[in-house]
Amino acid sequence: MTPTDEEQQRVVPVVAVVLAAGSGVRFDPRNPKQLVMLGGKPIVQWCLEAFEHSAAVTDIMVVVNDRVREPVEHIIETTGMTKVRAVINGGAERADSTQAALDTLARFGVPGDAKILIHDSVRPFVSQRQIQDCVDALDEFTAATVADPSTDTVLLTEALGDRKVIKSVPDRRFVFRAQTPQAFRYATIRRAYEFASQDHGFRPTDDTRVVVEYLPDEPVAIVAGSQFNMKVTTPEDMPFAELTAAIITRTSAKHDMRQVLMSAIDELMGGSDTTDQPGAPQQPAPDTQAR
């Protein structure tokens, strides 16, 4: 699929849907993990800021449950986010939350060619490169997902009595670990969920799988992921998450300070352009870009 002349002449909406309706009981039943503090701010705030700061994203929708709605709305208000168009209630499972988002987008009149990026609220370190690559992939495909090559050998198993035994060992060259964002043209993901809704036994934990299962003729492109685009699932994930947050925060602070210094030098030099001079500030690496 390539953009038509008409599409190139108008702005195609790029909507980030942040799924924050999970209960997080595996983490801490008393404190939903999307609200756990990480590097001085709630995990969900990292995600929201990443999409807020993306030049490609035009709109943000946040899917919540009743327990996290007020804190999430407080984050949006106090940080001055301007792209969040709606905070809606999700469902009991991930698929229910995605369906709620798709139904809301339909009521908003989102066009079929809109680009929809669905992201887990507990993947705090999605990079600007990954967001942009998802958006760009939808110029060629109708579905794409961020994924990282598996560094482990994966075993497919089956039951034998009360044991699991190995059924097959897929070639690791072709095995990837799914991450998010998972990106779709709106008409594609909407149609896939319409088919899935008729199969009451299918409860996907991943939106890409809905397209793979119900629209098998639609190829799903792989967008390069990263080990840093981790999902915070259990307390054991927090040490690595804290380390990653510290690295990103430190890199961002250095970049911001350098910008301040170069602006001051520029002013002292009478407003001359310093961007081509030695030592002029450069954008930070995509995977550590300030969120």
PDB file of C-alpha atoms in Angstrom:
ATOM      1  CA  MET A   1       0.000   0.000   0.000  1.00  0.00           C
ATOM      2  CA  THR A   2       1.368   3.401  -0.962  1.00  0.00           C
ATOM      3  CA  PRO A   3      -0.060   6.867  -0.181  1.00  0.00           C
ATOM      4  CA  THR A   4      -2.394   8.256  -2.815  1.00  0.00           C
ATOM      5  CA  ASP A   5      -2.028  11.799  -4.152  1.00  0.00           C
ATOM      6  CA  GLU A   6      -5.138  12.755  -2.174  1.00  0.00           C
ATOM      7  CA  GLU A   7      -3.666  11.305   1.014  1.00  0.00           C
ATOM      8  CA  GLN A   8      -0.404  13.164   0.508  1.00  0.00           C
ATOM      9  CA  GLN A   9      -2.307  16.453   0.170  1.00  0.00           C
ATOM     10  CA  ARG A  10      -4.144  16.105   3.484  1.00  0.00           C
ATOM     11  CA  VAL A  11      -3.104  15.279   6.998  1.00  0.00           C
ATOM     12  CA  VAL A  12      -3.763  11.646   7.839  1.00  0.00           C
ATOM     13  CA  PRO A  13      -4.488  11.336  11.584  1.00  0.00           C
ATOM     14  CA  VAL A  14      -1.912   9.419  13.595  1.00  0.00           C
ATOM     15  CA  VAL A  15      -3.571   8.309  16.818  1.00  0.00           C
ATOM     16  CA  ALA A  16      -1.654   6.774  19.704  1.00  0.00           C
ATOM     17  CA  VAL A  17      -3.865   4.543  21.854  1.00  0.00           C
ATOM     18  CA  VAL A  18      -2.247   3.964  25.248  1.00  0.00           C
ATOM     19  CA  LEU A  19      -3.726   0.946  27.018  1.00  0.00           C
ATOM     20  CA  ALA A  20      -3.677   1.622  30.764  1.00  0.00           C
ATOM     21  CA  ALA A  21      -6.703  -0.386  31.922  1.00  0.00           C
ATOM     22  CA  GLY A  22      -4.807  -3.421  33.219  1.00  0.00           C
ATOM     23  CA  SER A  23      -5.201  -4.349  36.868  1.00  0.00           C
ATOM     24  CA  GLY A  24      -1.506  -5.152  37.344  1.00  0.00           C
ATOM     25  CA  VAL A  25      -2.202  -7.728  40.068  1.00  0.00           C
ATOM     26  CA  ARG A  26       1.022  -9.603  39.239  1.00  0.00           C
ATOM     27  CA  PHE A  27       2.957  -6.520  40.284  1.00  0.00           C
ATOM     28  CA  ASP A  28       1.268  -5.085  43.379  1.00  0.00           C
ATOM     29  CA  PRO A  29      -2.469  -5.510  44.079  1.00  0.00           C
ATOM     30  CA  ARG A  30      -2.375  -2.317  46.159  1.00  0.00           C
ATOM     31  CA  ASN A  31      -0.782  -0.105  43.519  1.00  0.00           C
ATOM     32  CA  PRO A  32      -1.474  -0.469  39.761  1.00  0.00           C
ATOM     33  CA  LYS A  33       1.858  -0.838  38.019  1.00  0.00           C
ATOM     34  CA  GLN A  34       1.104   1.893  35.473  1.00  0.00           C
ATOM     35  CA  LEU A  35       1.180   4.332  38.418  1.00  0.00           C
ATOM     36  CA  VAL A  36       4.353   2.994  40.033  1.00  0.00           C
ATOM     37  CA  MET A  37       7.026   5.695  40.241  1.00  0.00           C
ATOM     38  CA  LEU A  38       9.977   5.217  37.914  1.00  0.00           C
ATOM     39  CA  GLY A  39      12.724   7.783  37.648  1.00  0.00           C
ATOM     40  CA  GLY A  40      10.609  10.335  39.504  1.00  0.00           C
ATOM     41  CA  LYS A  41       7.349   9.926  37.582  1.00  0.00           C
ATOM     42  CA  PRO A  42       4.638   7.290  37.061  1.00  0.00           C
ATOM     43  CA  ILE A  43       5.347   4.636  34.443  1.00  0.00           C
ATOM     44  CA  VAL A  44       2.344   5.684  32.337  1.00  0.00           C
ATOM     45  CA  GLN A  45       3.653   9.257  32.186  1.00  0.00           C
ATOM     46  CA  TRP A  46       6.772   8.082  30.355  1.00  0.00           C
ATOM     47  CA  CYS A  47       4.558   6.582  27.640  1.00  0.00           C
ATOM     48  CA  LEU A  48       2.274   9.579  27.341  1.00  0.00           C
ATOM     49  CA  GLU A  49       5.207  11.985  27.079  1.00  0.00           C
ATOM     50  CA  ALA A  50       6.827   9.883  24.348  1.00  0.00           C
ATOM     51  CA  PHE A  51       3.755  10.223  22.130  1.00  0.00           C
ATOM     52  CA  GLU A  52       3.133  13.828  23.146  1.00  0.00           C
ATOM     53  CA  HIS A  53       6.641  14.729  22.005  1.00  0.00           C
ATOM     54  CA  SER A  54       6.455  12.789  18.733  1.00  0.00           C
ATOM     55  CA  ALA A  55       6.206  15.053  15.711  1.00  0.00           C
ATOM     56  CA  ALA A  56       4.337  12.303  13.857  1.00  0.00           C
ATOM     57  CA  VAL A  57       1.539  11.735  16.384  1.00  0.00           C
ATOM     58  CA  THR A  58      -1.475  14.020  16.039  1.00  0.00           C
ATOM     59  CA  ASP A  59      -3.767  12.637  18.743  1.00  0.00           C
ATOM     60  CA  ILE A  60      -3.638  10.487  21.868  1.00  0.00           C
ATOM     61  CA  MET A  61      -6.353   8.349  23.466  1.00  0.00           C
ATOM     62  CA  VAL A  62      -5.835   6.768  26.875  1.00  0.00           C
ATOM     63  CA  VAL A  63      -7.780   3.669  27.908  1.00  0.00           C
ATOM     64  CA  VAL A  64      -8.094   3.329  31.701  1.00  0.00           C
ATOM     65  CA  ASN A  65      -9.981   1.607  34.473  1.00  0.00           C
ATOM     66  CA  ASP A  66     -11.832   3.379  37.266  1.00  0.00           C
ATOM     67  CA  ARG A  67      -8.937   2.980  39.681  1.00  0.00           C
ATOM     68  CA  VAL A  68      -6.383   4.825  37.550  1.00  0.00           C
ATOM     69  CA  ARG A  69      -8.632   7.329  35.763  1.00  0.00           C
ATOM     70  CA  GLU A  70      -8.214  10.202  38.218  1.00  0.00           C
ATOM     71  CA  PRO A  71      -4.399   9.882  38.537  1.00  0.00           C
ATOM     72  CA  VAL A  72      -4.023   9.646  34.752  1.00  0.00           C
ATOM     73  CA  GLU A  73      -6.219  12.691  34.187  1.00  0.00           C
ATOM     74  CA  HIS A  74      -4.153  14.532  36.811  1.00  0.00           C
ATOM     75  CA  ILE A  75      -0.931  13.683  34.954  1.00  0.00           C
ATOM     76  CA  ILE A  76      -2.371  14.944  31.679  1.00  0.00           C
ATOM     77  CA  GLU A  77      -3.556  18.186  33.240  1.00  0.00           C
ATOM     78  CA  THR A  78      -0.482  19.008  35.315  1.00  0.00           C
ATOM     79  CA  THR A  79       2.011  18.277  32.536  1.00  0.00           C
ATOM     80  CA  GLY A  80       0.107  20.370  30.005  1.00  0.00           C
ATOM     81  CA  MET A  81      -0.319  17.642  27.404  1.00  0.00           C
ATOM     82  CA  THR A  82      -2.147  18.992  24.355  1.00  0.00           C
ATOM     83  CA  LYS A  83      -2.615  15.897  22.186  1.00  0.00           C
ATOM     84  CA  VAL A  84      -4.799  13.828  24.527  1.00  0.00           C
ATOM     85  CA  ARG A  85      -8.306  13.897  23.057  1.00  0.00           C
ATOM     86  CA  ALA A  86     -10.036  11.354  25.274  1.00  0.00           C
ATOM     87  CA  VAL A  87      -9.634   9.221  28.378  1.00  0.00           C
ATOM     88  CA  ILE A  88     -12.034   6.287  28.126  1.00  0.00           C
ATOM     89  CA  ASN A  89     -12.866   3.211  30.158  1.00  0.00           C
ATOM     90  CA  GLY A  90     -11.482  -0.096  28.960  1.00  0.00           C
ATOM     91  CA  GLY A  91     -12.585  -3.637  29.629  1.00  0.00           C
ATOM     92  CA  ALA A  92     -11.697  -6.717  31.597  1.00  0.00           C
ATOM     93  CA  GLU A  93      -9.081  -7.898  29.100  1.00  0.00           C
ATOM     94  CA  ARG A  94      -6.720  -6.263  26.645  1.00  0.00           C
ATOM     95  CA  ALA A  95      -8.902  -7.100  23.651  1.00  0.00           C
ATOM     96  CA  ASP A  96     -11.869  -5.444  25.354  1.00  0.00           C
ATOM     97  CA  SER A  97      -9.855  -2.261  25.862  1.00  0.00           C
ATOM     98  CA  THR A  98      -8.712  -2.193  22.255  1.00  0.00           C
ATOM     99  CA  GLN A  99     -12.302  -2.744  21.121  1.00  0.00           C
ATOM    100  CA  ALA A 100     -13.456   0.159  23.304  1.00  0.00           C
ATOM    101  CA  ALA A 101     -10.828   2.391  21.682  1.00  0.00           C
ATOM    102  CA  LEU A 102     -11.827   1.334  18.169  1.00  0.00           C
ATOM    103  CA  ASP A 103     -15.502   1.990  18.931  1.00  0.00           C
ATOM    104  CA  THR A 104     -14.659   5.441  20.287  1.00  0.00           C
ATOM    105  CA  LEU A 105     -12.580   6.263  17.215  1.00  0.00           C
ATOM    106  CA  ALA A 106     -15.562   5.286  15.057  1.00  0.00           C
ATOM    107  CA  ARG A 107     -17.790   7.702  16.986  1.00  0.00           C
ATOM    108  CA  PHE A 108     -15.172  10.410  16.457  1.00  0.00           C
ATOM    109  CA  GLY A 109     -15.381   9.775  12.712  1.00  0.00           C
ATOM    110  CA  VAL A 110     -11.766   8.708  12.290  1.00  0.00           C
ATOM    111  CA  PRO A 111     -11.134   7.853   8.613  1.00  0.00           C
ATOM    112  CA  GLY A 112     -10.249   4.343   7.524  1.00  0.00           C
ATOM    113  CA  ASP A 113      -6.757   5.367   6.446  1.00  0.00           C
ATOM    114  CA  ALA A 114      -5.884   6.845   9.839  1.00  0.00           C
ATOM    115  CA  LYS A 115      -2.745   5.383  11.398  1.00  0.00           C
ATOM    116  CA  ILE A 116      -3.399   3.828  14.809  1.00  0.00           C
ATOM    117  CA  LEU A 117      -0.519   3.018  17.179  1.00  0.00           C
ATOM    118  CA  ILE A 118      -1.563   0.804  20.099  1.00  0.00           C
ATOM    119  CA  HIS A 119       0.866   0.826  23.011  1.00  0.00           C
ATOM    120  CA  ASP A 120       1.146  -0.849  26.414  1.00  0.00           C
ATOM    121  CA  SER A 121       1.203   1.762  29.177  1.00  0.00           C
ATOM    122  CA  VAL A 122       3.820  -0.280  31.045  1.00  0.00           C
ATOM    123  CA  ARG A 123       6.414  -0.072  28.270  1.00  0.00           C
ATOM    124  CA  PRO A 124       7.847   3.252  29.419  1.00  0.00           C
ATOM    125  CA  PHE A 125      10.891   3.472  27.151  1.00  0.00           C
ATOM    126  CA  VAL A 126       9.441   3.431  23.647  1.00  0.00           C
ATOM    127  CA  SER A 127      11.763   5.554  21.548  1.00  0.00           C
ATOM    128  CA  GLN A 128      11.015   8.311  19.078  1.00  0.00           C
ATOM    129  CA  ARG A 129      12.622   6.175  16.373  1.00  0.00           C
ATOM    130  CA  GLN A 130      10.286   3.269  17.062  1.00  0.00           C
ATOM    131  CA  ILE A 131       7.238   5.542  16.942  1.00  0.00           C
ATOM    132  CA  GLN A 132       8.350   7.152  13.686  1.00  0.00           C
ATOM    133  CA  ASP A 133       9.263   3.793  12.129  1.00  0.00           C
ATOM    134  CA  CYS A 134       5.780   2.466  12.917  1.00  0.00           C
ATOM    135  CA  VAL A 135       4.181   5.482  11.262  1.00  0.00           C
ATOM    136  CA  ASP A 136       6.433   5.145   8.212  1.00  0.00           C
ATOM    137  CA  ALA A 137       5.810   1.392   7.902  1.00  0.00           C
ATOM    138  CA  LEU A 138       2.100   2.097   7.421  1.00  0.00           C
ATOM    139  CA  ASP A 139       2.902   3.893   4.165  1.00  0.00           C
ATOM    140  CA  GLU A 140       3.758   0.474   2.736  1.00  0.00           C
ATOM    141  CA  PHE A 141       1.792  -1.974   4.895  1.00  0.00           C
ATOM    142  CA  THR A 142      -1.565  -1.851   6.667  1.00  0.00           C
ATOM    143  CA  ALA A 143      -0.140  -3.411   9.831  1.00  0.00           C
ATOM    144  CA  ALA A 144       3.214  -3.360  11.614  1.00  0.00           C
ATOM    145  CA  THR A 145       4.610  -4.131  15.024  1.00  0.00           C
ATOM    146  CA  VAL A 146       7.727  -3.313  16.963  1.00  0.00           C
ATOM    147  CA  ALA A 147       9.555  -6.551  17.717  1.00  0.00           C
ATOM    148  CA  ASP A 148      12.984  -7.571  18.939  1.00  0.00           C
ATOM    149  CA  PRO A 149      14.897 -10.640  17.710  1.00  0.00           C
ATOM    150  CA  SER A 150      14.920 -13.402  20.293  1.00  0.00           C
ATOM    151  CA  THR A 151      18.334 -14.091  21.776  1.00  0.00           C
ATOM    152  CA  ASP A 152      17.031 -17.272  23.406  1.00  0.00           C
ATOM    153  CA  THR A 153      16.105 -20.547  21.797  1.00  0.00           C
ATOM    154  CA  VAL A 154      12.315 -20.877  21.985  1.00  0.00           C
ATOM    155  CA  LEU A 155      10.709 -24.245  22.732  1.00  0.00           C
ATOM    156  CA  LEU A 156       7.201 -25.126  21.615  1.00  0.00           C
ATOM    157  CA  THR A 157       5.721 -27.677  23.971  1.00  0.00           C
ATOM    158  CA  GLU A 158       2.805 -30.030  24.455  1.00  0.00           C
ATOM    159  CA  ALA A 159       1.395 -31.877  27.445  1.00  0.00           C
ATOM    160  CA  LEU A 160       2.485 -35.432  28.263  1.00  0.00           C
ATOM    161  CA  GLY A 161       0.740 -36.495  31.433  1.00  0.00           C
ATOM    162  CA  ASP A 162       1.555 -33.927  34.092  1.00  0.00           C
ATOM    163  CA  ARG A 163       4.681 -32.785  32.239  1.00  0.00           C
ATOM    164  CA  LYS A 164       5.404 -30.401  29.395  1.00  0.00           C
ATOM    165  CA  VAL A 165       7.573 -31.895  26.686  1.00  0.00           C
ATOM    166  CA  ILE A 166       9.183 -30.295  23.643  1.00  0.00           C
ATOM    167  CA  LYS A 167       7.149 -30.552  20.474  1.00  0.00           C
ATOM    168  CA  SER A 168       9.371 -28.466  18.191  1.00  0.00           C
ATOM    169  CA  VAL A 169      12.203 -25.945  18.203  1.00  0.00           C
ATOM    170  CA  PRO A 170      11.713 -23.083  15.730  1.00  0.00           C
ATOM    171  CA  ASP A 171      14.717 -21.626  13.965  1.00  0.00           C
ATOM    172  CA  ARG A 172      15.828 -18.708  16.121  1.00  0.00           C
ATOM    173  CA  ARG A 173      16.579 -16.611  13.024  1.00  0.00           C
ATOM    174  CA  PHE A 174      12.842 -16.261  12.518  1.00  0.00           C
ATOM    175  CA  VAL A 175      11.785 -15.783  16.139  1.00  0.00           C
ATOM    176  CA  PHE A 176      11.015 -12.290  17.452  1.00  0.00           C
ATOM    177  CA  ARG A 177       9.624 -11.033  20.741  1.00  0.00           C
ATOM    178  CA  ALA A 178       6.577  -8.850  20.153  1.00  0.00           C
ATOM    179  CA  GLN A 179       6.650  -5.379  21.662  1.00  0.00           C
ATOM    180  CA  THR A 180       4.577  -2.237  21.168  1.00  0.00           C
ATOM    181  CA  PRO A 181       3.564   0.063  19.545  1.00  0.00           C
ATOM    182  CA  GLN A 182       1.588  -2.144  17.223  1.00  0.00           C
ATOM    183  CA  ALA A 183       0.459  -0.046  14.283  1.00  0.00           C
ATOM    184  CA  PHE A 184      -2.447  -0.381  11.870  1.00  0.00           C
ATOM    185  CA  ARG A 185      -4.486   1.487   9.356  1.00  0.00           C
ATOM    186  CA  TYR A 186      -7.762   1.994  11.180  1.00  0.00           C
ATOM    187  CA  ALA A 187      -9.874   0.109   8.620  1.00  0.00           C
ATOM    188  CA  THR A 188      -7.578  -2.924   8.927  1.00  0.00           C
ATOM    189  CA  ILE A 189      -7.617  -3.297  12.702  1.00  0.00           C
ATOM    190  CA  ARG A 190     -11.321  -2.484  12.825  1.00  0.00           C
ATOM    191  CA  ARG A 191     -12.115  -5.214  10.294  1.00  0.00           C
ATOM    192  CA  ALA A 192      -9.899  -7.747  12.092  1.00  0.00           C
ATOM    193  CA  TYR A 193     -11.691  -7.110  15.381  1.00  0.00           C
ATOM    194  CA  GLU A 194     -15.073  -7.431  13.694  1.00  0.00           C
ATOM    195  CA  PHE A 195     -14.112 -10.959  12.646  1.00  0.00           C
ATOM    196  CA  ALA A 196     -12.604 -11.729  16.062  1.00  0.00           C
ATOM    197  CA  SER A 197     -15.748 -10.602  17.869  1.00  0.00           C
ATOM    198  CA  GLN A 198     -17.607 -13.475  16.208  1.00  0.00           C
ATOM    199  CA  ASP A 199     -15.176 -15.997  17.723  1.00  0.00           C
ATOM    200  CA  HIS A 200     -16.055 -16.021  21.411  1.00  0.00           C
ATOM    201  CA  GLY A 201     -13.246 -18.415  22.282  1.00  0.00           C
ATOM    202  CA  PHE A 202     -10.482 -16.171  20.970  1.00  0.00           C
ATOM    203  CA  ARG A 203      -8.933 -13.913  23.644  1.00  0.00           C
ATOM    204  CA  PRO A 204      -5.791 -12.340  22.153  1.00  0.00           C
ATOM    205  CA  THR A 205      -3.131 -10.796  24.362  1.00  0.00           C
ATOM    206  CA  ASP A 206      -1.718  -8.961  21.370  1.00  0.00           C
ATOM    207  CA  ASP A 207      -3.411  -6.849  18.686  1.00  0.00           C
ATOM    208  CA  THR A 208      -1.089  -8.005  15.912  1.00  0.00           C
ATOM    209  CA  ARG A 209      -2.292 -11.560  16.416  1.00  0.00           C
ATOM    210  CA  VAL A 210      -5.857 -10.473  15.626  1.00  0.00           C
ATOM    211  CA  VAL A 211      -4.732  -9.354  12.171  1.00  0.00           C
ATOM    212  CA  VAL A 212      -2.579 -12.456  11.651  1.00  0.00           C
ATOM    213  CA  GLU A 213      -5.436 -14.783  12.638  1.00  0.00           C
ATOM    214  CA  TYR A 214      -8.370 -13.094  10.920  1.00  0.00           C
ATOM    215  CA  LEU A 215      -6.772 -11.248   8.008  1.00  0.00           C
ATOM    216  CA  PRO A 216      -4.117 -13.768   6.947  1.00  0.00           C
ATOM    217  CA  ASP A 217      -3.611 -12.071   3.583  1.00  0.00           C
ATOM    218  CA  GLU A 218      -2.510  -8.828   5.272  1.00  0.00           C
ATOM    219  CA  PRO A 219       1.268  -8.927   5.890  1.00  0.00           C
ATOM    220  CA  VAL A 220       2.403  -7.459   9.197  1.00  0.00           C
ATOM    221  CA  ALA A 221       5.730  -5.659   8.961  1.00  0.00           C
ATOM    222  CA  ILE A 222       8.419  -5.889  11.635  1.00  0.00           C
ATOM    223  CA  VAL A 223       9.744  -2.611  13.033  1.00  0.00           C
ATOM    224  CA  ALA A 224      13.058  -2.853  14.873  1.00  0.00           C
ATOM    225  CA  GLY A 225      12.584  -3.020  18.621  1.00  0.00           C
ATOM    226  CA  SER A 226      15.042  -2.923  21.484  1.00  0.00           C
ATOM    227  CA  GLN A 227      15.749  -4.638  24.772  1.00  0.00           C
ATOM    228  CA  PHE A 228      15.171  -1.231  26.356  1.00  0.00           C
ATOM    229  CA  ASN A 229      11.554  -1.189  25.148  1.00  0.00           C
ATOM    230  CA  MET A 230      10.780  -3.483  28.052  1.00  0.00           C
ATOM    231  CA  LYS A 231       7.464  -4.284  29.661  1.00  0.00           C
ATOM    232  CA  VAL A 232       7.324  -3.792  33.410  1.00  0.00           C
ATOM    233  CA  THR A 233       5.438  -6.892  34.535  1.00  0.00           C
ATOM    234  CA  THR A 234       6.785  -7.890  37.964  1.00  0.00           C
ATOM    235  CA  PRO A 235       8.815  -6.198  40.724  1.00  0.00           C
ATOM    236  CA  GLU A 236      11.854  -8.081  39.394  1.00  0.00           C
ATOM    237  CA  ASP A 237      11.729  -5.853  36.298  1.00  0.00           C
ATOM    238  CA  MET A 238      12.206  -2.658  38.303  1.00  0.00           C
ATOM    239  CA  PRO A 239      16.013  -2.651  38.813  1.00  0.00           C
ATOM    240  CA  PHE A 240      16.650  -2.695  35.044  1.00  0.00           C
ATOM    241  CA  ALA A 241      13.843  -0.186  34.502  1.00  0.00           C
ATOM    242  CA  GLU A 242      15.301   2.163  37.118  1.00  0.00           C
ATOM    243  CA  LEU A 243      18.753   1.890  35.529  1.00  0.00           C
ATOM    244  CA  THR A 244      17.318   2.634  32.084  1.00  0.00           C
ATOM    245  CA  ALA A 245      15.337   5.598  33.428  1.00  0.00           C
ATOM    246  CA  ALA A 246      18.467   7.000  35.063  1.00  0.00           C
ATOM    247  CA  ILE A 247      20.450   6.727  31.815  1.00  0.00           C
ATOM    248  CA  ILE A 248      17.701   8.421  29.790  1.00  0.00           C
ATOM    249  CA  THR A 249      17.254  11.181  32.370  1.00  0.00           C
ATOM    250  CA  ARG A 250      20.987  11.836  32.566  1.00  0.00           C
ATOM    251  CA  THR A 251      21.349  11.908  28.766  1.00  0.00           C
ATOM    252  CA  SER A 252      18.377  14.260  28.449  1.00  0.00           C
ATOM    253  CA  ALA A 253      19.728  16.603  31.131  1.00  0.00           C
ATOM    254  CA  LYS A 254      23.117  16.815  29.397  1.00  0.00           C
ATOM    255  CA  HIS A 255      21.453  17.577  26.072  1.00  0.00           C
ATOM    256  CA  ASP A 256      19.236  20.267  27.626  1.00  0.00           C
ATOM    257  CA  MET A 257      22.207  21.890  29.362  1.00  0.00           C
ATOM    258  CA  ARG A 258      24.200  21.902  26.130  1.00  0.00           C
ATOM    259  CA  GLN A 259      21.312  23.600  24.351  1.00  0.00           C
ATOM    260  CA  VAL A 260      21.194  26.281  27.046  1.00  0.00           C
ATOM    261  CA  LEU A 261      24.940  26.905  26.794  1.00  0.00           C
ATOM    262  CA  MET A 262      24.914  27.074  23.007  1.00  0.00           C
ATOM    263  CA  SER A 263      21.960  29.481  23.071  1.00  0.00           C
ATOM    264  CA  ALA A 264      23.890  31.714  25.462  1.00  0.00           C
ATOM    265  CA  ILE A 265      26.969  31.618  23.224  1.00  0.00           C
ATOM    266  CA  ASP A 266      24.803  32.401  20.230  1.00  0.00           C
ATOM    267  CA  GLU A 267      23.356  35.424  22.032  1.00  0.00           C
ATOM    268  CA  LEU A 268      26.795  36.661  23.072  1.00  0.00           C
ATOM    269  CA  MET A 269      27.957  36.380  19.467  1.00  0.00           C
ATOM    270  CA  GLY A 270      25.124  38.633  18.370  1.00  0.00           C
ATOM    271  CA  GLY A 271      22.734  35.939  17.203  1.00  0.00           C
ATOM    272  CA  SER A 272      25.069  34.308  14.686  1.00  0.00           C
ATOM    273  CA  ASP A 273      24.222  30.803  13.581  1.00  0.00           C
ATOM    274  CA  THR A 274      26.274  28.221  15.516  1.00  0.00           C
ATOM    275  CA  THR A 275      24.608  25.079  14.232  1.00  0.00           C
ATOM    276  CA  ASP A 276      27.407  24.317  11.766  1.00  0.00           C
ATOM    277  CA  GLN A 277      30.241  25.230  14.127  1.00  0.00           C
ATOM    278  CA  PRO A 278      32.303  22.640  15.991  1.00  0.00           C
ATOM    279  CA  GLY A 279      30.549  21.651  19.188  1.00  0.00           C
ATOM    280  CA  ALA A 280      27.110  22.697  17.948  1.00  0.00           C
ATOM    281  CA  PRO A 281      24.395  20.639  19.661  1.00  0.00           C
ATOM    282  CA  GLN A 282      23.097  17.595  17.866  1.00  0.00           C
ATOM    283  CA  GLN A 283      19.884  15.692  18.462  1.00  0.00           C
ATOM    284  CA  PRO A 284      20.302  12.886  20.988  1.00  0.00           C
ATOM    285  CA  ALA A 285      20.406   9.318  19.787  1.00  0.00           C
ATOM    286  CA  PRO A 286      16.882   8.165  18.877  1.00  0.00           C
ATOM    287  CA  ASP A 287      16.653   5.533  21.606  1.00  0.00           C
ATOM    288  CA  THR A 288      17.686   8.010  24.322  1.00  0.00           C
ATOM    289  CA  GLN A 289      15.846  11.048  23.037  1.00  0.00           C
ATOM    290  CA  ALA A 290      14.192  13.034  25.769  1.00  0.00           C
ATOM    291  CA  ARG A 291      10.594  12.085  26.304  1.00  0.00           C
TER     292      ARG A 291
END
